[in-house]
Short mmCIF file of C-alpha atoms in Angstrom, two decimals:
data_model
loop_
_atom_site.label_atom_id
_atom_site.label_comp_id
_atom_site.label_asym_id
_atom_site.label_seq_id
_atom_site.Cartn_x
_atom_site.Cartn_y
_atom_site.Cartn_z
CA MET D 28 7.84 11.49 -28.05
CA PRO D 29 11.45 10.40 -27.33
CA PRO D 30 12.39 6.79 -28.13
CA MET D 31 11.67 4.39 -25.29
CA VAL D 32 14.64 3.10 -23.33
CA PRO D 33 14.58 -0.61 -22.40
CA ALA D 34 13.75 -1.32 -18.78
CA ARG D 35 16.62 -2.20 -16.49
CA PRO D 36 16.57 -6.02 -16.23
CA VAL D 37 15.03 -7.24 -12.99
CA ASP D 38 17.59 -10.05 -12.69
CA GLU D 39 20.40 -7.50 -12.88
CA ILE D 40 18.82 -5.42 -10.12
CA ARG D 41 18.29 -8.43 -7.87
CA ALA D 42 21.89 -9.55 -8.36
CA LEU D 43 23.10 -6.06 -7.42
CA ILE D 44 20.94 -6.11 -4.29
CA ARG D 45 22.31 -9.47 -3.16
CA GLU D 46 25.86 -8.22 -3.70
CA ARG D 47 25.50 -4.87 -1.92
CA SER D 48 22.56 -4.99 0.49
CA PRO D 49 23.37 -3.73 4.01
CA LEU D 50 20.63 -5.98 5.42
CA PRO D 51 21.00 -9.56 6.66
CA GLU D 52 20.41 -12.23 4.03
CA ALA D 53 16.90 -13.14 5.16
CA ALA D 54 15.82 -9.49 5.31
CA THR D 55 17.39 -8.86 1.90
CA GLU D 56 15.45 -11.72 0.35
CA ALA D 57 12.24 -10.43 1.94
CA VAL D 58 12.79 -6.99 0.37
CA ILE D 59 13.55 -8.57 -3.01
CA ALA D 60 10.39 -10.69 -2.84
CA LYS D 61 8.18 -7.75 -1.87
CA ARG D 62 9.73 -4.85 -3.81
CA PHE D 63 11.87 -6.24 -6.62
CA ALA D 64 10.12 -9.36 -7.89
CA ALA D 65 8.95 -7.14 -10.75
CA PRO D 66 8.61 -3.38 -11.28
CA PRO D 67 5.41 -2.05 -9.66
CA ARG D 68 2.55 -2.07 -12.16
CA ARG D 69 1.96 1.66 -11.70
CA LEU D 70 5.62 2.26 -12.55
CA GLU D 71 5.47 0.09 -15.67
CA LEU D 72 2.48 2.06 -16.92
CA ALA D 73 4.16 5.38 -16.10
CA LEU D 74 7.33 4.35 -17.94
CA GLU D 75 5.22 3.66 -21.02
CA ARG D 76 3.61 7.10 -20.83
CA TRP D 77 6.45 9.42 -19.73
CA PRO D 78 10.23 9.33 -20.46
CA LEU D 79 11.17 8.68 -16.85
CA ARG D 80 14.07 6.34 -17.69
CA THR D 81 16.07 9.24 -19.12
CA ALA D 82 14.63 12.05 -16.99
CA ARG D 83 15.76 13.61 -13.72
CA VAL D 84 13.10 12.51 -11.26
CA LEU D 85 12.59 13.51 -7.64
CA ASP D 86 11.10 10.43 -5.98
CA VAL D 87 9.23 11.51 -2.84
CA GLY D 88 8.98 8.64 -0.38
CA CYS D 89 11.42 6.47 -2.34
CA SER D 90 11.30 3.51 0.11
CA TYR D 91 13.86 0.86 -0.92
CA GLY D 92 14.43 2.51 -4.32
CA HIS D 93 12.27 0.09 -6.30
CA CYS D 94 11.02 2.95 -8.49
CA LEU D 95 14.08 5.20 -8.19
CA VAL D 96 16.33 2.49 -9.66
CA HIS D 97 14.46 2.83 -12.98
CA PHE D 98 14.70 6.63 -13.29
CA GLY D 99 17.30 8.57 -15.26
CA PRO D 100 20.66 10.07 -14.28
CA GLY D 101 20.38 12.94 -11.83
CA SER D 102 17.36 11.44 -10.08
CA VAL D 103 17.07 11.77 -6.31
CA GLY D 104 15.00 9.92 -3.73
CA VAL D 105 13.93 11.23 -0.33
CA ASP D 106 12.58 9.21 2.57
CA THR D 107 12.20 9.45 6.34
CA ASN D 108 13.29 5.87 7.04
CA PRO D 109 17.08 5.43 7.57
CA GLU D 110 16.94 1.77 6.49
CA HIS D 111 15.29 2.72 3.21
CA VAL D 112 17.88 5.40 2.51
CA GLU D 113 20.86 3.18 3.37
CA PHE D 114 19.48 0.37 1.22
CA SER D 115 18.90 2.69 -1.76
CA ARG D 116 22.38 4.16 -1.42
CA SER D 117 23.90 0.68 -1.43
CA LEU D 118 22.52 0.34 -4.98
CA GLY D 119 24.33 3.50 -6.05
CA LEU D 120 21.19 5.65 -5.91
CA ASP D 121 21.13 9.24 -4.66
CA ALA D 122 18.82 8.81 -1.66
CA ARG D 123 18.53 11.36 1.14
CA LEU D 124 17.17 11.09 4.66
CA LEU D 125 14.65 13.90 4.73
CA ASP D 126 11.30 14.67 6.35
CA VAL D 127 9.29 16.44 3.66
CA ASP D 128 6.98 17.91 6.30
CA ALA D 129 9.99 19.84 7.66
CA GLY D 130 11.01 21.28 4.28
CA LEU D 131 13.07 20.48 1.19
CA ASP D 132 15.94 22.95 1.47
CA GLU D 133 18.51 20.18 0.91
CA VAL D 134 17.07 19.48 -2.55
CA ALA D 135 18.15 21.82 -5.35
CA ASP D 136 15.57 24.07 -7.02
CA GLY D 137 14.94 23.71 -10.75
CA ALA D 138 16.76 20.37 -10.89
CA PHE D 139 14.09 17.88 -11.96
CA ASP D 140 12.05 17.05 -15.04
CA PHE D 141 9.46 15.11 -13.04
CA LEU D 142 8.25 14.97 -9.46
CA TRP D 143 7.17 11.40 -8.60
CA VAL D 144 4.67 11.48 -5.72
CA SER D 145 3.26 7.95 -5.54
CA ASP D 146 1.08 6.70 -2.67
CA VAL D 147 2.22 9.61 -0.53
CA VAL D 148 -0.38 12.40 -0.26
CA GLU D 149 -2.98 10.13 1.38
CA HIS D 150 -0.57 9.54 4.28
CA LEU D 151 0.51 13.12 5.02
CA ASP D 152 -0.92 15.58 7.50
CA SER D 153 -0.32 18.47 5.07
CA PRO D 154 -0.35 17.21 1.45
CA ARG D 155 -0.93 20.69 0.01
CA LEU D 156 2.17 22.03 1.73
CA LEU D 157 4.25 19.19 0.31
CA LEU D 158 3.12 19.97 -3.24
CA ARG D 159 3.81 23.68 -2.64
CA ARG D 160 7.33 22.91 -1.42
CA LEU D 161 7.97 20.65 -4.39
CA ARG D 162 6.94 23.23 -6.98
CA PRO D 163 10.29 25.12 -7.09
CA LYS D 164 12.16 21.85 -7.62
CA LEU D 165 10.82 21.47 -11.15
CA ALA D 166 12.85 22.59 -14.13
CA ALA D 167 11.14 24.67 -16.81
CA GLY D 168 8.51 22.55 -18.54
CA GLY D 169 8.67 19.88 -15.83
CA ARG D 170 5.73 17.81 -14.66
CA LEU D 171 4.29 16.74 -11.33
CA LEU D 172 3.07 13.12 -11.32
CA VAL D 173 0.78 12.24 -8.43
CA PHE D 174 -0.44 8.66 -8.06
CA LEU D 175 -3.13 8.16 -5.44
CA THR D 176 -6.23 6.23 -4.49
CA VAL D 177 -9.60 7.87 -4.93
CA VAL D 178 -13.19 7.00 -4.09
CA PRO D 179 -15.03 6.00 -7.30
CA ARG D 180 -18.13 8.03 -8.02
CA SER D 181 -20.36 5.00 -8.49
CA ARG D 182 -21.82 3.55 -5.29
CA LEU D 183 -22.36 0.24 -7.05
CA LEU D 184 -18.73 0.13 -8.10
CA ARG D 185 -17.58 1.01 -4.59
CA ARG D 186 -19.72 -1.78 -3.19
CA ALA D 187 -18.40 -4.28 -5.75
CA LEU D 188 -14.78 -3.30 -5.07
CA ARG D 189 -15.28 -3.64 -1.34
CA ARG D 190 -16.73 -7.14 -1.79
CA ARG D 191 -13.62 -8.06 -3.78
CA ARG D 192 -11.41 -6.29 -1.20
CA ALA D 193 -10.06 -4.12 -4.03
CA ASN D 194 -10.80 -0.96 -2.08
CA PRO D 195 -7.54 0.94 -1.48
CA PHE D 196 -9.56 4.13 -0.93
CA ASP D 197 -10.78 2.69 2.39
CA SER D 198 -7.29 2.04 3.81
CA GLY D 199 -7.05 2.61 7.55
CA ALA D 200 -3.50 3.88 7.01
CA HIS D 201 -4.66 6.95 5.07
CA HIS D 202 -5.24 10.33 6.64
CA TYR D 203 -7.32 11.49 3.66
CA GLN D 204 -9.85 9.88 1.37
CA PHE D 205 -9.83 11.69 -1.97
CA THR D 206 -12.28 11.84 -4.84
CA TYR D 207 -11.28 12.66 -8.39
CA GLU D 208 -12.49 16.23 -7.88
CA THR D 209 -10.79 16.81 -4.52
CA ALA D 210 -7.52 15.34 -5.82
CA CYS D 211 -7.57 17.79 -8.74
CA TYR D 212 -8.47 20.62 -6.36
CA LEU D 213 -5.54 19.74 -4.09
CA VAL D 214 -3.09 19.89 -7.00
CA GLU D 215 -4.52 23.13 -8.37
CA ARG D 216 -4.51 24.87 -4.97
CA ALA D 217 -0.83 23.98 -4.66
CA GLY D 218 -0.01 26.09 -7.73
CA TYR D 219 -0.29 23.62 -10.62
CA ARG D 220 -2.55 23.04 -13.59
CA VAL D 221 -3.81 19.48 -14.13
CA GLU D 222 -2.84 18.50 -17.66
CA SER D 223 -4.22 14.97 -17.70
CA ALA D 224 -5.74 12.27 -15.55
CA PHE D 225 -4.76 8.70 -16.28
CA ALA D 226 -6.38 5.69 -14.61
CA PRO D 227 -4.89 2.42 -15.86
CA PRO D 228 -6.40 0.38 -17.39
CA VAL D 229 -9.62 2.42 -17.40
CA PRO D 230 -10.60 4.28 -20.61
CA GLY D 231 -10.26 8.04 -20.36
CA PHE D 232 -13.98 8.77 -20.22
CA LEU D 233 -14.31 6.48 -17.16
CA VAL D 234 -11.35 7.89 -15.24
CA GLN D 235 -13.58 9.46 -12.59
CA HIS D 236 -14.80 5.98 -11.61
CA ALA D 237 -11.35 4.45 -11.10
CA PRO D 238 -10.03 3.59 -7.61
CA ARG D 239 -6.47 4.64 -8.50
CA LEU D 240 -5.23 7.36 -10.81
CA PHE D 241 -2.32 9.45 -12.00
CA LEU D 242 -2.62 13.22 -12.17
CA GLU D 243 -0.12 14.92 -14.45
CA ALA D 244 0.29 18.63 -13.72
CA SER D 245 2.45 21.55 -14.77
CA VAL D 246 3.46 24.68 -12.90
CA ASP D 247 0.83 27.36 -13.43
CA GLU D 248 1.42 31.00 -12.51
CA ALA D 249 -2.27 31.84 -12.29
CA ALA D 250 -2.91 28.91 -9.95
CA ASP D 251 0.13 29.93 -7.92
CA ARG D 252 -1.27 33.45 -7.46
CA VAL D 253 -4.58 32.02 -6.27
CA ALA D 254 -2.76 29.72 -3.84
CA ALA D 255 -0.57 32.54 -2.53
CA ALA D 256 -3.56 34.84 -2.08
CA ALA D 257 -5.42 32.15 -0.14
CA GLU D 258 -2.36 31.64 2.10
CA ARG D 259 -2.15 35.34 2.87
CA LYS D 260 -5.86 35.54 3.58
CA ASN D 261 -5.81 32.54 5.92
CA LYS D 262 -2.72 33.72 7.77
CA SER D 263 -4.34 37.08 8.43
CA LYS D 264 -7.29 35.54 10.29
#
């Protein structure tokens, strides 16, 4: 495990935003309050587990760069919103206006140590195609990190979470509602092998009951052959 690199100070980031933001002052302060008051909890936990601060990370759906700003040199963010991209660029980040559903030809192959796909696959019409398109972007030994909401197995837990309104798996903004098993299946049918499932702060043996989880996956040639064969079979029908 490489030594941990200290997090970029939040005060330093906020000062940079106020100096460079292309948005009006009130809009800038709103973005700071919502996105940069502190690093997202999921990001903090990921930074403790993987060496993202020194790694080349492709941030898919980078928004205002609130995760991208903490990744290592050579990292790139892609987003469909021009305001998000302009804002991220104002911070000196490599952000690109790109619709992932239309392809990723503008992003170099083999250039990234990690693919960061956080709160994205639930919102896409074709999440499997995105993961397939991302696969060539990984360098040798690289990892796909997918963070998503899933339906807990336990009906009692689901009911309790809904009463507390801690039920992200029921979001009306999502096109898909995943379970632990279907999330793993999605990743595997895109040509990867799931290496670990991590559901903070849930112990490992309870991960299948968590409402949010990380899947860590590596490129897998056997899984890729299965995925390619299924694509050929479905196209022939």
